[in-house]
PDB file of C-alpha atoms and ligand atoms in Angstrom:
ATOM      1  CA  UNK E 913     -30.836   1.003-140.067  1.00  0.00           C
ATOM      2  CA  UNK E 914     -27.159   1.010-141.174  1.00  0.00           C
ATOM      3  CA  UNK E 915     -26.255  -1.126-138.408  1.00  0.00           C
ATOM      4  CA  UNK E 916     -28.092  -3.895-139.549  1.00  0.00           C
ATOM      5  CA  UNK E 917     -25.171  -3.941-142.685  1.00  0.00           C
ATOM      6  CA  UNK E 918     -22.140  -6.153-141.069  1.00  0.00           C
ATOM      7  CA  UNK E 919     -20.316  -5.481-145.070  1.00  0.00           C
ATOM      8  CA  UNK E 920     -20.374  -1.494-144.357  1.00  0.00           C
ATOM      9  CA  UNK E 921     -16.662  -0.812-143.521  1.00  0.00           C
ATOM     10  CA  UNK E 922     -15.682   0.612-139.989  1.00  0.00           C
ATOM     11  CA  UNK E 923     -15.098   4.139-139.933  1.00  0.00           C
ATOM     12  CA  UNK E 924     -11.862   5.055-138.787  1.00  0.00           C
ATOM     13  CA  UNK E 925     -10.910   7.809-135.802  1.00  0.00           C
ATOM     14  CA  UNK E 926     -13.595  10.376-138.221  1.00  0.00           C
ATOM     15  CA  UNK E 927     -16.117  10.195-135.582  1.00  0.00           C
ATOM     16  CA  UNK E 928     -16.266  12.253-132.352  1.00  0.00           C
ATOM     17  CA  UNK E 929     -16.848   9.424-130.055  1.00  0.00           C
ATOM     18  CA  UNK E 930     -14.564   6.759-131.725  1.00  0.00           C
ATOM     19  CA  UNK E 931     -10.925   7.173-131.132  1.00  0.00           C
ATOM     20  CA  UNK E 932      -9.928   4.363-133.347  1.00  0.00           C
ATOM     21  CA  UNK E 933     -11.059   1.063-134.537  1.00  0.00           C
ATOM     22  CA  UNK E 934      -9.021  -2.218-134.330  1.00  0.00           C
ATOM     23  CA  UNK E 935      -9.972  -4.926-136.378  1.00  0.00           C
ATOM     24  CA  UNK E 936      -6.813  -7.798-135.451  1.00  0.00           C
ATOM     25  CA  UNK E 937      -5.799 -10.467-138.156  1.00  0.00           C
ATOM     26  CA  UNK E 938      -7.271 -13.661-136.964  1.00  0.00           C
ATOM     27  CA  UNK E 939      -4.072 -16.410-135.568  1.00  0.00           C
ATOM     28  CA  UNK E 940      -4.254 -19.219-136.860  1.00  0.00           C
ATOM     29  CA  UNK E 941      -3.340 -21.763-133.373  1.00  0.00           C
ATOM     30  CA  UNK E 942      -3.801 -24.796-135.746  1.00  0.00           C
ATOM     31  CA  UNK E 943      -6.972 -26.184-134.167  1.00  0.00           C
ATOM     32  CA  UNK E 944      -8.684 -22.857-133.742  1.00  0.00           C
ATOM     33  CA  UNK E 945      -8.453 -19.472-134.636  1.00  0.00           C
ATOM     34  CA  UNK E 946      -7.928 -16.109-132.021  1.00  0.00           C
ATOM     35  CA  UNK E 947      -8.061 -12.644-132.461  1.00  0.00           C
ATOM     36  CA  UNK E 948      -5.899 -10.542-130.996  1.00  0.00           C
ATOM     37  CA  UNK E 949      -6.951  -7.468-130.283  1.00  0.00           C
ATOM     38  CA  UNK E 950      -5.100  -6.189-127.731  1.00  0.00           C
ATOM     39  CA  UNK E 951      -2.189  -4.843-127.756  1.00  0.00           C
ATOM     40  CA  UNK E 952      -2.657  -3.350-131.047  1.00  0.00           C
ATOM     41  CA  UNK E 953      -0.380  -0.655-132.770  1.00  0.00           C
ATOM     42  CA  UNK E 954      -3.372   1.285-132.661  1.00  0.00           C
ATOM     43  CA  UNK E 955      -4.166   1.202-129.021  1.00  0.00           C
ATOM     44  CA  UNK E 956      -1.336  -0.482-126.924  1.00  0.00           C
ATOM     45  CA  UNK E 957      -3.805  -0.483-123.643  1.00  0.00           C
ATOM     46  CA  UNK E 958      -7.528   0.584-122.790  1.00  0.00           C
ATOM     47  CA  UNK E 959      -7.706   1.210-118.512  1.00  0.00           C
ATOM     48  CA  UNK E 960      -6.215  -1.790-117.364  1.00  0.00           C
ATOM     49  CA  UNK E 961      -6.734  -3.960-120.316  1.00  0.00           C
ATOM     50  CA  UNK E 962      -3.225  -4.472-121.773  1.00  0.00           C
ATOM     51  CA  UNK E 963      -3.754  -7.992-123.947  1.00  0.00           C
ATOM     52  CA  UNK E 964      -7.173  -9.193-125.021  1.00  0.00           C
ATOM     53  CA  UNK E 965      -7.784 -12.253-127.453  1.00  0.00           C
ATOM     54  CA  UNK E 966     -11.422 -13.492-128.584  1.00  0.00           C
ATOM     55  CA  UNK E 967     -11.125 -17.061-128.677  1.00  0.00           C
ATOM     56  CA  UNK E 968     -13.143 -19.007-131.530  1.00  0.00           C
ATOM     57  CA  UNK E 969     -15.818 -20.021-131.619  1.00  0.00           C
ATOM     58  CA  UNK E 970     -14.168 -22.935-132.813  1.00  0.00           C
ATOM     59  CA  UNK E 971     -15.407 -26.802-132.789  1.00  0.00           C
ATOM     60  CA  UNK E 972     -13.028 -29.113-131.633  1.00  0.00           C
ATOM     61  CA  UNK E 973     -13.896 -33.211-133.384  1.00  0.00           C
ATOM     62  CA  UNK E 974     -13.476 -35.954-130.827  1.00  0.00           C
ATOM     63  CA  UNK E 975      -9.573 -35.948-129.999  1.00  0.00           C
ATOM     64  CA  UNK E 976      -8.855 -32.452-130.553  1.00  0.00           C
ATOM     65  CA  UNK E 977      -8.692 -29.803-127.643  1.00  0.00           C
ATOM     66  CA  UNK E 978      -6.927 -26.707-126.187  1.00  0.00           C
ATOM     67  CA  UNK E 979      -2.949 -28.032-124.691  1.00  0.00           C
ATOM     68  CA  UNK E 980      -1.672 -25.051-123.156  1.00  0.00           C
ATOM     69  CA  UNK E 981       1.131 -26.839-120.794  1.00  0.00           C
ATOM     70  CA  UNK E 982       2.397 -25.037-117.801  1.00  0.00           C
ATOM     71  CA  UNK E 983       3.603 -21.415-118.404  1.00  0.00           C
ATOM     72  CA  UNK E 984       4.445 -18.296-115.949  1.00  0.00           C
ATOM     73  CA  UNK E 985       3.136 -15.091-115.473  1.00  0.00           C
ATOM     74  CA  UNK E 986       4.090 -11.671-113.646  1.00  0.00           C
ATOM     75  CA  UNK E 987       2.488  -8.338-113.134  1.00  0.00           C
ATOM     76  CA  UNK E 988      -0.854  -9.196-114.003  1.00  0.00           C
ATOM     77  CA  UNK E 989      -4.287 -10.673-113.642  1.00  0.00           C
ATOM     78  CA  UNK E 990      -5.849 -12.677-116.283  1.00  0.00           C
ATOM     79  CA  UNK E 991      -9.778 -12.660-116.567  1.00  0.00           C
ATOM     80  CA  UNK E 992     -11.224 -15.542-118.668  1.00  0.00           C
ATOM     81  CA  UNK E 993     -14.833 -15.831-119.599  1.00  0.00           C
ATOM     82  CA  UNK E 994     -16.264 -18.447-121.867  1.00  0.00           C
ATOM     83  CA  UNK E 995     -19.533 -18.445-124.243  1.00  0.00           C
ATOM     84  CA  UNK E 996     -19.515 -21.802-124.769  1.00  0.00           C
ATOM     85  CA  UNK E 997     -17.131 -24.403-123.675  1.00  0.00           C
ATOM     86  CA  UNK E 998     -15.060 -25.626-121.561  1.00  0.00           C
ATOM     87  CA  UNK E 999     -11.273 -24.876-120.292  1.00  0.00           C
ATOM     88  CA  UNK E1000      -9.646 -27.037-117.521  1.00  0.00           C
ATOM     89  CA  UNK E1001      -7.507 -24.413-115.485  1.00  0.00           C
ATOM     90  CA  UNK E1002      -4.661 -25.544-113.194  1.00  0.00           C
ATOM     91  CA  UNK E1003      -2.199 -23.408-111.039  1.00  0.00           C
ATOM     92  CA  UNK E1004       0.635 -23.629-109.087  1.00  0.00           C
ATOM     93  CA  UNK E1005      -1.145 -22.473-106.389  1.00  0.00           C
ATOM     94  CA  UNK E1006      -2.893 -26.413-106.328  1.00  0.00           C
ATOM     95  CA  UNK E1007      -6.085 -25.115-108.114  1.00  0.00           C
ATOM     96  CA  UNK E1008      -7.990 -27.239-110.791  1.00  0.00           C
ATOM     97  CA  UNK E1009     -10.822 -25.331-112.005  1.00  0.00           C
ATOM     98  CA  UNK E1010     -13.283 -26.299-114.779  1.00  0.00           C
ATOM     99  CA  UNK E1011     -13.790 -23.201-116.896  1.00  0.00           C
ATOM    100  CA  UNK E1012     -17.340 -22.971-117.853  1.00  0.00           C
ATOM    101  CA  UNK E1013     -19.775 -20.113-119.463  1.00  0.00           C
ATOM    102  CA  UNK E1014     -20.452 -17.072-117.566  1.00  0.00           C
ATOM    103  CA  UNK E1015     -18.261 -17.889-114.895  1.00  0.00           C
ATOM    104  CA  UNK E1016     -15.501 -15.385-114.154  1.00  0.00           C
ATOM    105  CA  UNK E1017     -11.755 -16.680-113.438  1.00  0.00           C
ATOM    106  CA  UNK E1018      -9.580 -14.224-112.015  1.00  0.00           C
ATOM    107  CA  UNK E1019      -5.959 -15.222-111.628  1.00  0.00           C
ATOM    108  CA  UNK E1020      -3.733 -12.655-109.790  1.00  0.00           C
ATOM    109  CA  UNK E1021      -0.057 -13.373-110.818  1.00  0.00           C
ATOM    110  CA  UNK E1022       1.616 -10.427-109.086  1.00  0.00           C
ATOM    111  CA  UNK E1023       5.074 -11.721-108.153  1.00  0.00           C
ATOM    112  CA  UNK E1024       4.815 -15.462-109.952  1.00  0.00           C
ATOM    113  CA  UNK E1025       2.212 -17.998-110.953  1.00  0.00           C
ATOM    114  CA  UNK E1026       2.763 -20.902-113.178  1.00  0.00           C
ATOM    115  CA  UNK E1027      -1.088 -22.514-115.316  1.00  0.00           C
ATOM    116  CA  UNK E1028      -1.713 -24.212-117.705  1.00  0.00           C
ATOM    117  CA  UNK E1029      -4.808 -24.272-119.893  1.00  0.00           C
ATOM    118  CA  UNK E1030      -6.507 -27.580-121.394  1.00  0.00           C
ATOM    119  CA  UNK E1031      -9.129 -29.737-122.318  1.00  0.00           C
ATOM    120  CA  UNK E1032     -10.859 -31.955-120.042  1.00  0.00           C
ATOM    121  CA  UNK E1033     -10.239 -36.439-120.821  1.00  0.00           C
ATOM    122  CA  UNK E1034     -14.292 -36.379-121.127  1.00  0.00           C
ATOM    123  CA  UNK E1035     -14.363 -33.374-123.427  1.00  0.00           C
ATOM    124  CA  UNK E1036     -11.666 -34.642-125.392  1.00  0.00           C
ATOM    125  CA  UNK E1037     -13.493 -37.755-125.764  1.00  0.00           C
ATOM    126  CA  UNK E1038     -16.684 -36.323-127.068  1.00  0.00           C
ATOM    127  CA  UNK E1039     -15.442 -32.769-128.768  1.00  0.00           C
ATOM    128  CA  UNK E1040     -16.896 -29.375-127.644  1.00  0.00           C
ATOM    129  CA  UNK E1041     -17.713 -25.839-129.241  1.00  0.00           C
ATOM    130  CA  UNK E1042     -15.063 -23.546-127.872  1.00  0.00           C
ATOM    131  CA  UNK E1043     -15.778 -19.894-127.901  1.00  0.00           C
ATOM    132  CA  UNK E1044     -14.471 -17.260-124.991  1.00  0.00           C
ATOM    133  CA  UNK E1045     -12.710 -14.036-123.843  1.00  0.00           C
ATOM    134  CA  UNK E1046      -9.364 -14.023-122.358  1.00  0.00           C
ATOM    135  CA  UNK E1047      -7.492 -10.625-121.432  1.00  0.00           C
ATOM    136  CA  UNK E1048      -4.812  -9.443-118.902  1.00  0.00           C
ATOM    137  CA  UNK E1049      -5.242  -6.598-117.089  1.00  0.00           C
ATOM    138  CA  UNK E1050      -2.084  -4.904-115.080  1.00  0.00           C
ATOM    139  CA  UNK E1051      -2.100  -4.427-111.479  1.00  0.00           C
ATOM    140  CA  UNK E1052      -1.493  -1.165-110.382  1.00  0.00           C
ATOM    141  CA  UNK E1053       2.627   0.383-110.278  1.00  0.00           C
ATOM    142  CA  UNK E1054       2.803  -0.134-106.126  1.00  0.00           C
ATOM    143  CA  UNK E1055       1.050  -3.920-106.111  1.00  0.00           C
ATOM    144  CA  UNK E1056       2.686  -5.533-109.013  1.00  0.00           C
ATOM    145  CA  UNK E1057       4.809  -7.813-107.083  1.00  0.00           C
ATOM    146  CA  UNK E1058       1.943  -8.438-104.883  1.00  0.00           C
ATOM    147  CA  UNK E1059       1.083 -12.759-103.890  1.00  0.00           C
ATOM    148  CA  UNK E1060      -0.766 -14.479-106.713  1.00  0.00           C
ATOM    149  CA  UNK E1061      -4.174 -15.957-106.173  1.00  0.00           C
ATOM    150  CA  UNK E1062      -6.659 -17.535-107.969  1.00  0.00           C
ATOM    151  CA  UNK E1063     -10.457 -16.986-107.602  1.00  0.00           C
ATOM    152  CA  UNK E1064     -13.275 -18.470-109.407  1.00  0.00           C
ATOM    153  CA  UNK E1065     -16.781 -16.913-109.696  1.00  0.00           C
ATOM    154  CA  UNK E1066     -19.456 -18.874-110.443  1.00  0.00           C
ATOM    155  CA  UNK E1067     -21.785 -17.558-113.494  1.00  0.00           C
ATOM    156  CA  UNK E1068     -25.019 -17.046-111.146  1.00  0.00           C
ATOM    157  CA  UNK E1069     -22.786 -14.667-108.855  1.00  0.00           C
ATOM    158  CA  UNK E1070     -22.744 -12.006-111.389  1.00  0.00           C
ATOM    159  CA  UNK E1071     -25.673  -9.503-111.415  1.00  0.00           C
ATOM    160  CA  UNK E1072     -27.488  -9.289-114.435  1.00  0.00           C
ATOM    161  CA  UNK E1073     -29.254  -5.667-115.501  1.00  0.00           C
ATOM    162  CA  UNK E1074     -32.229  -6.209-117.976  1.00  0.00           C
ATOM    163  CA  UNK E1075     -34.083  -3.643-120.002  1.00  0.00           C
ATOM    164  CA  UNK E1076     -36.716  -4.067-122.419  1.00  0.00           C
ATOM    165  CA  UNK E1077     -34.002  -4.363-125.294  1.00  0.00           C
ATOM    166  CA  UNK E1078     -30.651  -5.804-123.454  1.00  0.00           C
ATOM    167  CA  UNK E1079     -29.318  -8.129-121.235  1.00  0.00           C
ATOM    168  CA  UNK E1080     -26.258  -7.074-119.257  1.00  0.00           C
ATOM    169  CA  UNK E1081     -23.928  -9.117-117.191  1.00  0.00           C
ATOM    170  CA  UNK E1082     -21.677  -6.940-115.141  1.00  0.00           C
ATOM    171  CA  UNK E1083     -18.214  -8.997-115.358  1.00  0.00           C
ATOM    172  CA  UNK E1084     -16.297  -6.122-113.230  1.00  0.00           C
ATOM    173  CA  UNK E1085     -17.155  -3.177-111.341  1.00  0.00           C
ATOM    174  CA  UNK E1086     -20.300  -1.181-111.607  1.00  0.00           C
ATOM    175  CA  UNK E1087     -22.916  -0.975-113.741  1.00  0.00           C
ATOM    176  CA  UNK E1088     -26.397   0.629-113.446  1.00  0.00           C
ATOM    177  CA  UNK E1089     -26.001   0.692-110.036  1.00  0.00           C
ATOM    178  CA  UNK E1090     -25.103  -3.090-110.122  1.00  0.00           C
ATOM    179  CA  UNK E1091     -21.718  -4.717-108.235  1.00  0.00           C
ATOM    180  CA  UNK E1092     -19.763  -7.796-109.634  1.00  0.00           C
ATOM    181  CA  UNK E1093     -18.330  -9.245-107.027  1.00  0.00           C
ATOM    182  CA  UNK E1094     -15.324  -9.667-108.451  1.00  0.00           C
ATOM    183  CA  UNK E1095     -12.333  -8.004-106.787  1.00  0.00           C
ATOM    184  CA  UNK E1096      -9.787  -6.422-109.110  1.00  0.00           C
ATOM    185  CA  UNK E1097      -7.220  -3.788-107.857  1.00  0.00           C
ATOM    186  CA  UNK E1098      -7.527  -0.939-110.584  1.00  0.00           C
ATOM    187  CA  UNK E1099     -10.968   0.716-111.205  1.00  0.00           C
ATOM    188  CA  UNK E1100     -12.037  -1.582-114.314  1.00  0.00           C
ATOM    189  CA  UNK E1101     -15.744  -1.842-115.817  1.00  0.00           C
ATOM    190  CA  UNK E1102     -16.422  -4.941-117.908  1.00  0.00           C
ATOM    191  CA  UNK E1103     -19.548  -5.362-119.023  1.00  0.00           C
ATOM    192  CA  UNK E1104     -21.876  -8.230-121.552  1.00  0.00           C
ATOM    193  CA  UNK E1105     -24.472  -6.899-123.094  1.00  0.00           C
ATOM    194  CA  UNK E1106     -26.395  -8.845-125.357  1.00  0.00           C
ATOM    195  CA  UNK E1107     -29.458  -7.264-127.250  1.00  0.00           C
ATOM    196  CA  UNK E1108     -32.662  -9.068-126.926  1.00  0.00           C
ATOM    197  CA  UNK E1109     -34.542  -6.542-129.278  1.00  0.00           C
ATOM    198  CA  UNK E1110     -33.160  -3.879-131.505  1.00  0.00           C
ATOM    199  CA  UNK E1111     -31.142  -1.516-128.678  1.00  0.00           C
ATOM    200  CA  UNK E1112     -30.067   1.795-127.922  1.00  0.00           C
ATOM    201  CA  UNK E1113     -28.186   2.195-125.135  1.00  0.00           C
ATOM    202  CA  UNK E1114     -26.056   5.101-123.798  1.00  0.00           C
ATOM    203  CA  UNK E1115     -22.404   3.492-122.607  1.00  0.00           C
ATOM    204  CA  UNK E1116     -21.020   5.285-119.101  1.00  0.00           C
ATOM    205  CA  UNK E1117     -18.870   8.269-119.430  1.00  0.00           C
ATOM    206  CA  UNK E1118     -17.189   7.956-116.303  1.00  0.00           C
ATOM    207  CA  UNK E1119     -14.607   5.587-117.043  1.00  0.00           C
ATOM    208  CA  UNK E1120     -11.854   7.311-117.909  1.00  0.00           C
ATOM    209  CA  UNK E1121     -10.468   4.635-120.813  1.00  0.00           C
ATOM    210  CA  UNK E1122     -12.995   2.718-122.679  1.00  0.00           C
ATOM    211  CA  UNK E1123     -13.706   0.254-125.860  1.00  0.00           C
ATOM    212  CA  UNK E1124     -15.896  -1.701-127.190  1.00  0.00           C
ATOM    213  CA  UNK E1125     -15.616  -5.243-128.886  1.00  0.00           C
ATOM    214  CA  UNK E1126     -18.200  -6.868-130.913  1.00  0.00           C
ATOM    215  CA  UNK E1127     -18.642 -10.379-130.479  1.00  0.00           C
ATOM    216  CA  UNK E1128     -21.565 -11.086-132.526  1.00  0.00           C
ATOM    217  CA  UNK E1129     -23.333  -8.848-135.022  1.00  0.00           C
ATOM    218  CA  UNK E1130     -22.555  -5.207-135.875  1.00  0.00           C
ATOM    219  CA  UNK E1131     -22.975  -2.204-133.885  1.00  0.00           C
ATOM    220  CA  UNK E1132     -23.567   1.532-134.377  1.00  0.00           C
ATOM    221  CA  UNK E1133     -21.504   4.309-132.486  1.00  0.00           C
ATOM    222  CA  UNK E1134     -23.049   7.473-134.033  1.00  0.00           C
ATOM    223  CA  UNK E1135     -22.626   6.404-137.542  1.00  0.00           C
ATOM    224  CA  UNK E1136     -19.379   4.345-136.761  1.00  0.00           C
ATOM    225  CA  UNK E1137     -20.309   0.899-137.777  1.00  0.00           C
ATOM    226  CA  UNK E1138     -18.414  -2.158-135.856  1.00  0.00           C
ATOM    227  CA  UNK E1139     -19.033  -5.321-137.042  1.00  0.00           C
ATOM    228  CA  UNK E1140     -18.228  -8.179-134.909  1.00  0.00           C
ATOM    229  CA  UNK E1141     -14.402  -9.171-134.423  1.00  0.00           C
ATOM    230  CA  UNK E1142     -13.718  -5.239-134.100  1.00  0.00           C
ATOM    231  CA  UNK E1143     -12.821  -3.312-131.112  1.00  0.00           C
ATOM    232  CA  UNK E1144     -13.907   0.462-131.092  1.00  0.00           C
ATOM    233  CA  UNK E1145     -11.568   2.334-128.825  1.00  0.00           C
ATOM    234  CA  UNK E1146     -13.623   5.607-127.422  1.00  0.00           C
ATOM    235  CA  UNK E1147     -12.809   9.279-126.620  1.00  0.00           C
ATOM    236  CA  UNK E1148     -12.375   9.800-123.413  1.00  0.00           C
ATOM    237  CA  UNK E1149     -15.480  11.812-121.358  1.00  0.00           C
ATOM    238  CA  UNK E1150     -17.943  11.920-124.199  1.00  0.00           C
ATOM    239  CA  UNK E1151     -21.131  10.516-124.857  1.00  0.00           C
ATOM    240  CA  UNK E1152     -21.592   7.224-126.678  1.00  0.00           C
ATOM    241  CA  UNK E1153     -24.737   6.410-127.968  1.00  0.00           C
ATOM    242  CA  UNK E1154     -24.907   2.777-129.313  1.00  0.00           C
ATOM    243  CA  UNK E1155     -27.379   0.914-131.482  1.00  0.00           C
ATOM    244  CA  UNK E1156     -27.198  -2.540-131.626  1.00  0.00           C
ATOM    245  CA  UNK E1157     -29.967  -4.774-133.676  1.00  0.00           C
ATOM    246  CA  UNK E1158     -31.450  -7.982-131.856  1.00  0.00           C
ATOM    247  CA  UNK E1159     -28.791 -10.962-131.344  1.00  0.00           C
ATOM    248  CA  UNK E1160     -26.116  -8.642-131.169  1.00  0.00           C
ATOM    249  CA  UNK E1161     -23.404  -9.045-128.551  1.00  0.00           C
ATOM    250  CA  UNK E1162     -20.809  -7.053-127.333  1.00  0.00           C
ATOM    251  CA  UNK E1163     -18.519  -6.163-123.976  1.00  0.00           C
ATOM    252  CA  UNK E1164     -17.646  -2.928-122.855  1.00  0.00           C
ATOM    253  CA  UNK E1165     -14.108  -2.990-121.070  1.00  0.00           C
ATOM    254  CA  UNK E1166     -12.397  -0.052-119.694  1.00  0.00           C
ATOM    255  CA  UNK E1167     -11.090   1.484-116.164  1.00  0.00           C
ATOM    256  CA  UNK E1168      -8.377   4.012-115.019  1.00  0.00           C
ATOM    257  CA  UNK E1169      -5.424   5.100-117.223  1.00  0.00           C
ATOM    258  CA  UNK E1170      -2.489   3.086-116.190  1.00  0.00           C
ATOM    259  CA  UNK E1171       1.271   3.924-117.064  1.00  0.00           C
ATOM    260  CA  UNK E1172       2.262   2.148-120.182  1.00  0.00           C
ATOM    261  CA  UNK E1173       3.448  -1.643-119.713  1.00  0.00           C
ATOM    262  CA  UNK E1174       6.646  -3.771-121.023  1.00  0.00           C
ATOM    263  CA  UNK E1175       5.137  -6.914-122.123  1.00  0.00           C
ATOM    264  CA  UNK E1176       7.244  -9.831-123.367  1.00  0.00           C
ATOM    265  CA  UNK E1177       5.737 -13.600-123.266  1.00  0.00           C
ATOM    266  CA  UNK E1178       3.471 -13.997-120.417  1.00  0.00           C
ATOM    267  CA  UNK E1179       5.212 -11.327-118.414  1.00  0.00           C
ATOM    268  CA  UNK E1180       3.858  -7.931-118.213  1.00  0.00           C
ATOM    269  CA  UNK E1181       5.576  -5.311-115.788  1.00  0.00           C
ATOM    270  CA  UNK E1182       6.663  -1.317-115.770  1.00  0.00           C
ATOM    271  CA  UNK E1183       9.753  -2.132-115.094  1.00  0.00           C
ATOM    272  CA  UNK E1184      12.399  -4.036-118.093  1.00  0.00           C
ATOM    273  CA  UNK E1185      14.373  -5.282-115.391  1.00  0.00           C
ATOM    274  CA  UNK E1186      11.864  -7.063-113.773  1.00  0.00           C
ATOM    275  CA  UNK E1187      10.519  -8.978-116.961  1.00  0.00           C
ATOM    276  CA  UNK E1188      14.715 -10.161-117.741  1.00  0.00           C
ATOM    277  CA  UNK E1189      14.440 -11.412-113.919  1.00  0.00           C
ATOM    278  CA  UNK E1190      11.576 -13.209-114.493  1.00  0.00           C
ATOM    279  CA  UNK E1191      12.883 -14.616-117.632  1.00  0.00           C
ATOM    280  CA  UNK E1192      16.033 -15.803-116.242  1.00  0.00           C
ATOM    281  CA  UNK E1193      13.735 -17.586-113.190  1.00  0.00           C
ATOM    282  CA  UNK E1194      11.297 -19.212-115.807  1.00  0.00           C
ATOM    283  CA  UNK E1195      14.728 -20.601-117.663  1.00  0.00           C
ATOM    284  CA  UNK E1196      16.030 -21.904-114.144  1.00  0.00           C
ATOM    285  CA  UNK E1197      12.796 -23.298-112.995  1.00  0.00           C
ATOM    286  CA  UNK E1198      12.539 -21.087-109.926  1.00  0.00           C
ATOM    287  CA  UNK E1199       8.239 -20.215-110.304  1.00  0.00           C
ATOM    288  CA  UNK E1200       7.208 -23.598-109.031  1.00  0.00           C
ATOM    289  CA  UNK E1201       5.316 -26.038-111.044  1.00  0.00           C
ATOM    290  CA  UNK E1202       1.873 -27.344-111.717  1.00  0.00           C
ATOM    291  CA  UNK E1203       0.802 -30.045-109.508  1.00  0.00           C
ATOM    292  CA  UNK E1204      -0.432 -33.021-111.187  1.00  0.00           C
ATOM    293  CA  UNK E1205       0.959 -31.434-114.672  1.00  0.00           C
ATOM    294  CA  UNK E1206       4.575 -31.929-114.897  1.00  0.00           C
ATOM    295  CA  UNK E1207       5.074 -30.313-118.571  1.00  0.00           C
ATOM    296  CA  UNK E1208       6.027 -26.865-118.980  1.00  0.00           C
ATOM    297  CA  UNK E1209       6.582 -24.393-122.011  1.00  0.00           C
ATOM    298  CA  UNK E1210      10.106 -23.330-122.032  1.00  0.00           C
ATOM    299  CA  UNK E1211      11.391 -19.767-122.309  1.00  0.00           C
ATOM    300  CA  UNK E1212      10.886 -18.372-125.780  1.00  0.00           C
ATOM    301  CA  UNK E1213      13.993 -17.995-127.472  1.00  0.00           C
ATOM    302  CA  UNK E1214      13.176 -14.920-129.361  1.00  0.00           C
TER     303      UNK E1214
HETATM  304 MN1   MN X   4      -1.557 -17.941-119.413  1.00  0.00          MN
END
């Protein structure tokens, strides 16, 4: 079983069903490591997916944690969904929301949000395994500059589709005839499947954009190996028949093809214009601010 072999290299765009394969340089962030995956020169968006980072797993010691101060957004709606861990999640819409596993947090930014992104006083105090996905996914051309909004979902919300070999959480949309409740606006699938036994599965064709990251373990797409910290990026339409040996884990993220997106910062929009706006309102302090977090990240000045 070939797929068993995380060493064997990824094959790269000579398969039918595999468009490409990322494998992003891991960033250093000091006290833990992300991959980047998306956007990647190879693959700029998948569906709505237009930045995705795999964060850790990293351990943090007592007195070391995750500081991201206040910081804006446009255009967009980030998803974040932890393995392990915890983030602390404030807005300046007034929430404060404890990021834990399973849970889905969906914040809409549409015309302006400002959140920042850190580590609980009691988790600082005793240290924590962090280890999560965060990506952005655009809102469609005619609701970008739509009212932000922040929703959390708690982990037992999300249906859960079990097989003799897998064990699927349905983040977003629909999956073997299974609902998230989560309410995005484009037509998105994001699904967590974890193999409880040595799996073949066959991934849905009816999304128009898909890919698939690995997040433990090593797959097989018809003889196209992905070991974990790789993202294959599929043809659209075909089949996709995936093996996956027990303990693996991997999401499948995909959804409508959306027009191509400016992104620069936190700011994601079709339109250049927009993002200078928004950069000109982040350097005179017009989003609002955090309450209870008075620090903010000022405008890059690259
Ligand atoms: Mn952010």
């Amino acid at each position: 079983m070939t797929y068993l072999d995380a060493e064997e290299p990824a094959c790269r765009g000579e398969n039918d069903t595999v468009r490409v394969v990322i494998t992003p340089a891991e960033k250093d962030l000091g006290d833990f490591a992300v991959r980047r995956v998306l956007p990647s020169a190879m693959a700029r968006q998948v569906g709505p997916f237009v930045f995705f980072d795999h964060m850790g797993p990293a351990t943090f010691p007592p007195g070391k944690g995750i500081n991201v101060r206040p910081h804006p957004h446009i255009g967009l709606s980030t998803v974040t969904y932890l393995f392990e861990g915890e983030i602390l999640h404030r807005d300046s819409l007034g929430y404060t929301q404890p990021i834990r596993p399973g849970a889905v947090n969906l914040m809409t930014a549409g015309h302006g949000i400002v959140h920042s992104e850190r580590t609980s006083e009691a988790l600082l105090a005793s240290g924590q395994t962090l280890h999560g996905l965060q990506v952005w996914m655009a809102l469609p051309d005619e609701q970008q500059e739509i009212d932000p909004a922040f929703v959390h979902y708690p982990a037992d919300q999300l249906p859960v589709v079990n097989t003799a070999s897998t064990s699927t959480t349905v983040v977003i949309g629909t999956y073997e005839g299974q609902t998230s409740p989560v309410q995005v606006l484009p037509e998105t699938l994001y699904v967590d499947v974890k193999a409880v036994d040595d799996a073949h599965l066959t991934l849905p064709d009816r999304v128009e954009e898909r890919a698939v990251y690995v997040i433990e373990g090593s797959i097989d797409i018809q003889g196209c190996v992905i070991p974990a910290g790789s993202m294959a990026v599929l043809e659209p339409g075909v089949t996709a028949e995936v093996s996956a040996a027990k303990d693996c884990r991997f999401v499948l993220v995909g959804g409508e093809k959306m027009s191509p997106r400016h992104l620069w910062w936190n700011f994601v929009h079709t339109s250049p214009a927009a993002i200078e706006v928004a950069k000109a309102r982040w350097q005179d302090q017009g989003f609002g601010t955090v309450p209870g977090d008075e620090e903010f990240i000022p405008l890059p000045q690259k």
